[in-house]
Structure formats: C-alpha cells, structure tokens
Coordinates of C-alpha atoms in Angstrom, one line a residue:
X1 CA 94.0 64.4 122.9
X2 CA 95.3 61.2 121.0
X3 CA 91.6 59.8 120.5
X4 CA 90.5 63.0 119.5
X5 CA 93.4 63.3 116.8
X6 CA 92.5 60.2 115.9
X7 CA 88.9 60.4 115.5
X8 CA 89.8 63.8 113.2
X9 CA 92.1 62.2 111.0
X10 CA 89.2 59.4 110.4
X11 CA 86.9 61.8 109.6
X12 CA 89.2 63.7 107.3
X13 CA 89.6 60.4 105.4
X14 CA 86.3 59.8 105.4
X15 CA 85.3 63.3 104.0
X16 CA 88.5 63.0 101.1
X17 CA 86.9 59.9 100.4
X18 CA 83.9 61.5 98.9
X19 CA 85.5 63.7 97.4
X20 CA 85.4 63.2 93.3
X21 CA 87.9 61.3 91.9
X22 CA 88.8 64.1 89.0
X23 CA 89.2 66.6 91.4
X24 CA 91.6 64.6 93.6
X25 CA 93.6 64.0 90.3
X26 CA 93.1 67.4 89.0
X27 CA 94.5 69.0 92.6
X28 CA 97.4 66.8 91.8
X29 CA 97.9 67.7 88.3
X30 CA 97.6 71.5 89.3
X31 CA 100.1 71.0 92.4
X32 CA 102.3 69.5 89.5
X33 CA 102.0 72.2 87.3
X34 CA 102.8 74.9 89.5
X35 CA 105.8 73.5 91.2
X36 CA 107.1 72.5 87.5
X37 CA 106.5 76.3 86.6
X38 CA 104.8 74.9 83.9
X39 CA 102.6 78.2 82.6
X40 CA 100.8 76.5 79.9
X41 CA 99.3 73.4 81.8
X42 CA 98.8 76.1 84.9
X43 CA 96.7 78.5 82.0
X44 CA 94.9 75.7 80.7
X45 CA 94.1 74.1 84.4
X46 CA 93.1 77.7 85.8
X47 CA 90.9 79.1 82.8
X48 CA 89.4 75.7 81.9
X49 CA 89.6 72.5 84.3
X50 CA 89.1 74.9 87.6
X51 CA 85.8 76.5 86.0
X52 CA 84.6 73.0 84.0
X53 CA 84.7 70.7 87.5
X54 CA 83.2 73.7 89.9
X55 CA 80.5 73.8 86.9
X56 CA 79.8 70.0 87.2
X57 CA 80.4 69.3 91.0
X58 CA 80.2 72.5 93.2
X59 CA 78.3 74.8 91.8
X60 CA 75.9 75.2 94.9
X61 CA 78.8 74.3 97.4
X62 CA 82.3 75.4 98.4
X63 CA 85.1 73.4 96.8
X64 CA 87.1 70.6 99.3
X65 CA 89.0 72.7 102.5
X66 CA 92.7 72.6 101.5
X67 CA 93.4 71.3 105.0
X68 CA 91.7 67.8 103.4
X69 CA 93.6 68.0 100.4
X70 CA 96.7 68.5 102.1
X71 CA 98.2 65.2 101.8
X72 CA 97.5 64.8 97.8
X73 CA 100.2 67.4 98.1
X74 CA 102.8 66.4 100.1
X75 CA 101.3 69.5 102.7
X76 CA 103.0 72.0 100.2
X77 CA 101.6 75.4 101.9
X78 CA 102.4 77.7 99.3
X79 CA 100.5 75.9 96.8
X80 CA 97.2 75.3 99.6
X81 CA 97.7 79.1 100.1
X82 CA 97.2 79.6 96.3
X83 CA 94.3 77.0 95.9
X84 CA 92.9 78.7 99.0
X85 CA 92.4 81.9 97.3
X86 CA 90.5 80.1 94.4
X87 CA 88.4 78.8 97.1
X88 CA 87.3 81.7 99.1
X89 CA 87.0 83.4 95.5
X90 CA 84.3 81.0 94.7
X91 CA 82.6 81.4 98.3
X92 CA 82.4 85.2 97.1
X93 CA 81.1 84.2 93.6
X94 CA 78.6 81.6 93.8
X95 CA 77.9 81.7 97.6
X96 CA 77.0 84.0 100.3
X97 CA 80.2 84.6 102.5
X98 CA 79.9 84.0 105.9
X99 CA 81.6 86.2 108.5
X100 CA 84.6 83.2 109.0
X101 CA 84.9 83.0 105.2
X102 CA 86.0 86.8 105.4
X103 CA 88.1 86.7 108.0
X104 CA 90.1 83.7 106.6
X105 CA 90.2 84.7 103.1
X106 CA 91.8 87.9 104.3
X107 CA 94.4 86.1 106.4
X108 CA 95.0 83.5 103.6
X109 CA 95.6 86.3 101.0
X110 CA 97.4 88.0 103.5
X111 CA 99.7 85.4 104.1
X112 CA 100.6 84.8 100.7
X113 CA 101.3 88.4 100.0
X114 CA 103.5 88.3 103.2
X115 CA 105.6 85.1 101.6
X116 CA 105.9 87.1 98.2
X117 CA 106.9 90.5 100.4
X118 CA 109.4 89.1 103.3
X119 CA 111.1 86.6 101.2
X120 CA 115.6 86.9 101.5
X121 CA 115.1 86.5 97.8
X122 CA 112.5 86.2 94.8
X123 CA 109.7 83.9 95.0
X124 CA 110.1 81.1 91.3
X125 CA 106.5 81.4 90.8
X126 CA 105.2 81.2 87.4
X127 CA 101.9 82.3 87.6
X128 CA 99.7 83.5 84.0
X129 CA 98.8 87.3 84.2
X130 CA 95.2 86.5 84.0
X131 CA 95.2 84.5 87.7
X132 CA 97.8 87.0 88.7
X133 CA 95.2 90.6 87.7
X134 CA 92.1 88.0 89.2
X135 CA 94.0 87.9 92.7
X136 CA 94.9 91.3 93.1
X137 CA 91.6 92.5 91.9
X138 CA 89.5 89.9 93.7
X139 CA 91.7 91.4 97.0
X140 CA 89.9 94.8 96.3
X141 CA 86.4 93.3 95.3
X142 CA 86.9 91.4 99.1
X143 CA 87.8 94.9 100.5
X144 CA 84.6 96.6 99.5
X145 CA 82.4 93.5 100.0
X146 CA 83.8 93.5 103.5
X147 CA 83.4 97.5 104.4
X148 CA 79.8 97.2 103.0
X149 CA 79.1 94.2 105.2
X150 CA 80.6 96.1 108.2
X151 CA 78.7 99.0 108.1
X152 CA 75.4 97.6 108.1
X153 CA 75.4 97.0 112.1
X154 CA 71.9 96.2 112.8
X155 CA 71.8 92.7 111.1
X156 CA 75.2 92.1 113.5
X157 CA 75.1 89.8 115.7
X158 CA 76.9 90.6 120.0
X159 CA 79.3 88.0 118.9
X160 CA 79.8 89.5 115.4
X161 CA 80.2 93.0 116.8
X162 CA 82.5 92.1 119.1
X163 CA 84.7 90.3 116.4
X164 CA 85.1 93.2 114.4
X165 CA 85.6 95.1 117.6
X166 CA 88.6 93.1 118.3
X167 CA 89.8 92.6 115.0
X168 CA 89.7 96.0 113.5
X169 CA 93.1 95.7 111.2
X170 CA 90.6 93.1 109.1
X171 CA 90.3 94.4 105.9
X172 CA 91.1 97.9 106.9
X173 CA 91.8 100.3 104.3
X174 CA 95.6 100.9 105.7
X175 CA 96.3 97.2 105.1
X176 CA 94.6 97.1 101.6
X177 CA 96.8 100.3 101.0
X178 CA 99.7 98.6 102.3
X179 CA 100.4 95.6 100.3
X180 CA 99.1 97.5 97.2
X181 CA 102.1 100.0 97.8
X182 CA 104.4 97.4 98.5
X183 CA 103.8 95.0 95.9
X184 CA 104.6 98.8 94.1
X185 CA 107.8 99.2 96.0
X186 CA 109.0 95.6 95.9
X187 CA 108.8 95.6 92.0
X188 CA 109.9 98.7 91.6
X189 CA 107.2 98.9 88.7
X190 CA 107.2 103.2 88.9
X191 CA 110.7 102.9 88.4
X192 CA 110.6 100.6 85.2
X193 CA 107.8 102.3 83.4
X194 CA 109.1 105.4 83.3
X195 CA 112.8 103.7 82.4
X196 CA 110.8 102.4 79.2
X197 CA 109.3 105.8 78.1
X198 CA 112.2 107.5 78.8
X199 CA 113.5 105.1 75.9
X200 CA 116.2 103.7 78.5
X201 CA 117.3 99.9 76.8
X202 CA 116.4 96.7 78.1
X203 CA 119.2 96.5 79.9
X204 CA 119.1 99.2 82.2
X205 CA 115.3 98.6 82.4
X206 CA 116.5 95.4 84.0
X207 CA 118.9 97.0 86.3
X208 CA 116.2 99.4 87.5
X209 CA 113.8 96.6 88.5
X210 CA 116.5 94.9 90.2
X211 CA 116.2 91.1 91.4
X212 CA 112.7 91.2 92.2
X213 CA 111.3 93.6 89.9
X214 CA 112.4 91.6 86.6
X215 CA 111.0 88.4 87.5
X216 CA 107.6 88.5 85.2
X217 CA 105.7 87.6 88.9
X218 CA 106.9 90.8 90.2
X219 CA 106.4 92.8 87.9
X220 CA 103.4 91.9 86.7
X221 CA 102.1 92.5 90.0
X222 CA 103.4 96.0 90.6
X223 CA 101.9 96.5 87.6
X224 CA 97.9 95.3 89.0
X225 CA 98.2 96.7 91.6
X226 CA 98.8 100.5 90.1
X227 CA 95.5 99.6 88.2
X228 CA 94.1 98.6 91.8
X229 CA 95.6 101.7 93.5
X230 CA 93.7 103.4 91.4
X231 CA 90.1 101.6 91.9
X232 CA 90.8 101.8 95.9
X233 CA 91.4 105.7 95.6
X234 CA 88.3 106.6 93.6
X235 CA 86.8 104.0 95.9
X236 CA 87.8 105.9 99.4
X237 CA 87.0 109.7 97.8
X238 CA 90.7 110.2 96.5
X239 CA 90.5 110.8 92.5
X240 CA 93.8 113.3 92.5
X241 CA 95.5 110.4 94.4
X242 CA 93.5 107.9 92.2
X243 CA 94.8 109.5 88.6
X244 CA 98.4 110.0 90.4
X245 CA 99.2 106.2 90.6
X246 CA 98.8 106.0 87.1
X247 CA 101.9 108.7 86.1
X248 CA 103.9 106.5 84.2
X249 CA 100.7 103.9 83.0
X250 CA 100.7 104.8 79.3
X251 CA 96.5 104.9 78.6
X252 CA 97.4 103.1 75.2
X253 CA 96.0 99.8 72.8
X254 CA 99.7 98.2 73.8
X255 CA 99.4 98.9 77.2
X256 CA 99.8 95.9 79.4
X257 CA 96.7 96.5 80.8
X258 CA 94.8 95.9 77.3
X259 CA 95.9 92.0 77.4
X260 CA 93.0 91.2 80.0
X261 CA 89.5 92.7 79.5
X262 CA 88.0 93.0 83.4
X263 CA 91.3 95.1 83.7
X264 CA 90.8 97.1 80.3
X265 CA 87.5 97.9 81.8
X266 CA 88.4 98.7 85.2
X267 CA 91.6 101.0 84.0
X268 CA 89.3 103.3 81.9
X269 CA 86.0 102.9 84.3
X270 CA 88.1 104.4 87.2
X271 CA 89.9 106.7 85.4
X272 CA 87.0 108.3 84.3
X273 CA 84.9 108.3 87.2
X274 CA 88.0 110.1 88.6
X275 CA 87.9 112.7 86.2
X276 CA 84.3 113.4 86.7
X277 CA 84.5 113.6 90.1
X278 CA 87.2 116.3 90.2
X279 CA 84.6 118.2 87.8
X280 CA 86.8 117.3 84.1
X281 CA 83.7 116.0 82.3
X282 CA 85.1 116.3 78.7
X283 CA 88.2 113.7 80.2
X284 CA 86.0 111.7 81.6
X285 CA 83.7 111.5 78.4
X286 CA 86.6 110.3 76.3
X287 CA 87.5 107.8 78.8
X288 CA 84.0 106.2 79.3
X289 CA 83.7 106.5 75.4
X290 CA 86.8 104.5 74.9
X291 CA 85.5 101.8 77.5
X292 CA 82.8 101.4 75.2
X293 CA 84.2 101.3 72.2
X294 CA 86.2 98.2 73.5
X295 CA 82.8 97.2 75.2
X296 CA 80.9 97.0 71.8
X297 CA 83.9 94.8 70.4
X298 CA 83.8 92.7 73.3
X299 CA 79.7 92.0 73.7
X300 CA 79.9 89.1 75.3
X301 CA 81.8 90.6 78.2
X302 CA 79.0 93.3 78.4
X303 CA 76.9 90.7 81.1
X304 CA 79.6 89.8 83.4
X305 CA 80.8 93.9 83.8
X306 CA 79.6 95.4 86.9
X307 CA 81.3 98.3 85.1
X308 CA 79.4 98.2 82.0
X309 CA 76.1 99.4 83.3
X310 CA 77.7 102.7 85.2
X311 CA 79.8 103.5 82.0
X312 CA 76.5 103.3 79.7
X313 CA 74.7 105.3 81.9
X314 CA 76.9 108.1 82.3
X315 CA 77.8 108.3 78.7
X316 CA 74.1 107.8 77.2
X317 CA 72.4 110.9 75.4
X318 CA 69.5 111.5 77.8
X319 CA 72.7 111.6 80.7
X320 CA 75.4 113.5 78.5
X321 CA 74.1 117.1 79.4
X322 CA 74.8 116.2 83.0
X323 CA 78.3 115.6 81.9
X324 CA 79.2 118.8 79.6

C-alpha cells in the first residue's frame, strides 16, 4: 500500500507537471478570487480567462482532474467542487460524456447543492448571476442528456445496464425535483417575490427571506431555479404545474430574468410551449413572439439557442394556422 501511494503521488506530479503554466497560475488566481469574494476578478476569470485558456489548450480534451490541482489550493473542497462543475460542463460541451463522467458530475453537483442546503448557517459565497443561472441550468441540460442516454438500452453495455440497475436515484427526476424545490424553500424566493408586488418595503422583504434568503447567493438561486422548475415540468408533461412555479415571476423587461439572455430565452420558450400544450395558442403566440423580438435584438445569440429554432418554427407564417 505505501509503494503504491507512492508510485501515485509520482505520477500525479508528473502529470501536474505538464500541465500549462497559465493554467496552474490561473487555478490559483480563481481559488483567490473566490475565497476573497472578490465578484469582479471571479466575473472577469469565469466569462473570459476560463473560455480564452480552454480555447487555447483544451479544446479537444478535458481540463486537469481537480484531484491534481488539489494542492495549488491548499485541498480547499468547496472551491474543487465548484471547478468541478466547470469541468464536467466542458466534458458535456465539447466532448462526448462517458457513462463515469455522468455519474460523477451528478454526485459532484449534488454535493455542492447538499453543502449550500445542510449548512447550520449561510454559505459566504459570492458567486456572479451569470455562473450562478449556468449551474442550475446546466443541472437540467445534464438531467435530460442523461434520461435520453438511458433510454436508449440497446447500445448498453451488461456492465452499463447493471450500473443504472443499481444506481437508479442517478439523475432521477425526484432528485432533480428535489433540490429545485429546495433551493425554492431554502430561499424562501415565493415568499419574497410576492412581498415585492405586494409593495411590502425592503425591510420586511428582508425579514421574509430570512438569513438565507437575503444573501444575493440564495436568492438568486431560488430565483433559477423557478425558471428551471418550469423547464423540468414542461419537460416531464406538466405545463399546469410548469406555468404554476412561475405565480409570483413578473413576465416583465425588469424582471431578473431579463439580465441573462439563455435565461430570457428559456423563461419565454417554456412558458409558451406550456401554453400551447394546454391548447392556449393565442398565449403562447405572444410569448414566442416576444422571444423573438428579444431574439432579433440579440442576433448574435440566435446560433448558440437550441431554443431559437423551435420558437421560429412555431411562430413562422406557413406554421401560424396550426397555432390559431
């Protein structure tokens, strides 16, 4: 057992070794930034330096395992949880998931959810809305990827099938549905919303949300995860349900919502493929039509919408008699 321990922390230095210098200095920097709350550098070093060194030196390949950046980082786990997340999102992205990628990006995302959830008091975590509505909606994306991958049984493998046989609570809908719901609950995010268009002040908006809810972390993610509530319900056949978690989401330009365009798109998208669904066409019209009004404002986002394509379809004149 020593040599082997041995022989694996060798080839860990080895392998850390080859990794770039500017992204060993970079995962430092970005440890730094997120333990100093510091929401600018952590903006800048998400949108930017994250996307300009997987451009230059893993495009074709997954980014370093966090266990070999571990020491760069003083084995901070909260922080190797978050950068694992980025990782398995860019296995999803650029590469084709393997059945171990699933099942440990599902326990890592789990984990952190569980560390936000179960802790005695709020998490000081200041994370930019734009990483925070990528998680939760990446989460989902991971869902469906993962249910479409199950059901196609005859390209399993015995050893595959029996994995999922004995690991059925992966990716299951109840768990998805669960931490949804209780990032919800924990924020109290119902609670505040309807506080605000009641006209209630600040202060009792803050007394409703209690001490988790008014942290910007928690809120912000009871907030995604309505918006994702809604996607998993029109997802799983539920569009009463679906149009339900979004009671007290005001469908307006100052909306939350607005501030990030994938979840501009996905609010409206879903909202209007649950109208259609449950037959109110002229609702659901008005809903793709504003997606597209935003769309043609935002062209350049057009390519990198899976929505896009369904919304154009469904609202285009040769397809509008379907819908009236």
């Amino acid at each position: 057992n020593g040599d082997y321990a041995k022989e694996l922390e060798e080839e860990r230095r080895t392998q850390l070794e080859q990794v770039p210098d500017d992204v060993k200095r970079f995962i430092v920097a970005f440890h730094q930034a997120i333990v100093g709350n510091d929401s600018a550098q952590i903006s800048s070093m998400y949108e930017g330096g994250w996307n300009r060194l997987t451009a230059q030196y893993y495009a074709d390949s997954e980014w370093p395992e966090a266990e070999l950046l571990s020491g760069l980082v003083g084995g901070d786990q909260v922080f190797l949880t978050l950068y694992r997340e980025l990782y398995f999102r860019h296995v999803y992205a650029k590469l084709e998931p393997n059945v171990n990628d699933r099942f440990e990006s599902y326990e890592n995302i789990c984990e952190l959810f569980n560390l936000l959830l179960n802790s005695d008091e709020p998490i000081v975590l200041d994370l930019p809305i734009q990483w925070l509505w990528d998680m939760l909606d990446e989460f989902v994306y991971q869902f469906q990827s993962f249910t479409a991958w199950r059901a196609e049984i005859s390209k399993k493998t015995e050893d595959e099938k029996a994995l999922l046989a004995e690991n059925p609570q992966i990716w299951s809908c109840y768990s998805v549905l669960n931490v949804l719901y209780s990032l919800v609950q924990r924020s109290r995010i119902n609670e505040q919303l309807a506080a605000e268009r009641a006209g209630e002040s600040a202060e009792r908006v803050a007394e409703i949300a209690g001490a988790y809810g008014a942290k910007p972390l928690y809120r912000n993610l009871g907030y995604f995860s309505l918006i994702c509530l809604l996607r998993v319900h029109v997802l799983i056949g539920d569009p009463t349900l679906a149009l339900q978690t979004l009671v007290n989401v005001e469908l307006s330009s100052e909306a939350l919502f607005t501030k990030i365009t994938a979840c501009h798109i996905s609010t409206y998208y879903h909202v209007g493929f649950a109208y259609m669904t449950l037959g109110r066409f002229h609702d659901a019209i008005r809903s793709f039509v504003s997606a597209l009004i935003y769309f043609n404002r935002m062209k350049s986002f057009h390519t990198r919408s899976y929505q896009y394509g369904s919304v154009s379809c469904a609202t285009s004149p040769s397809q509008r008699h379907i819908l009236t």
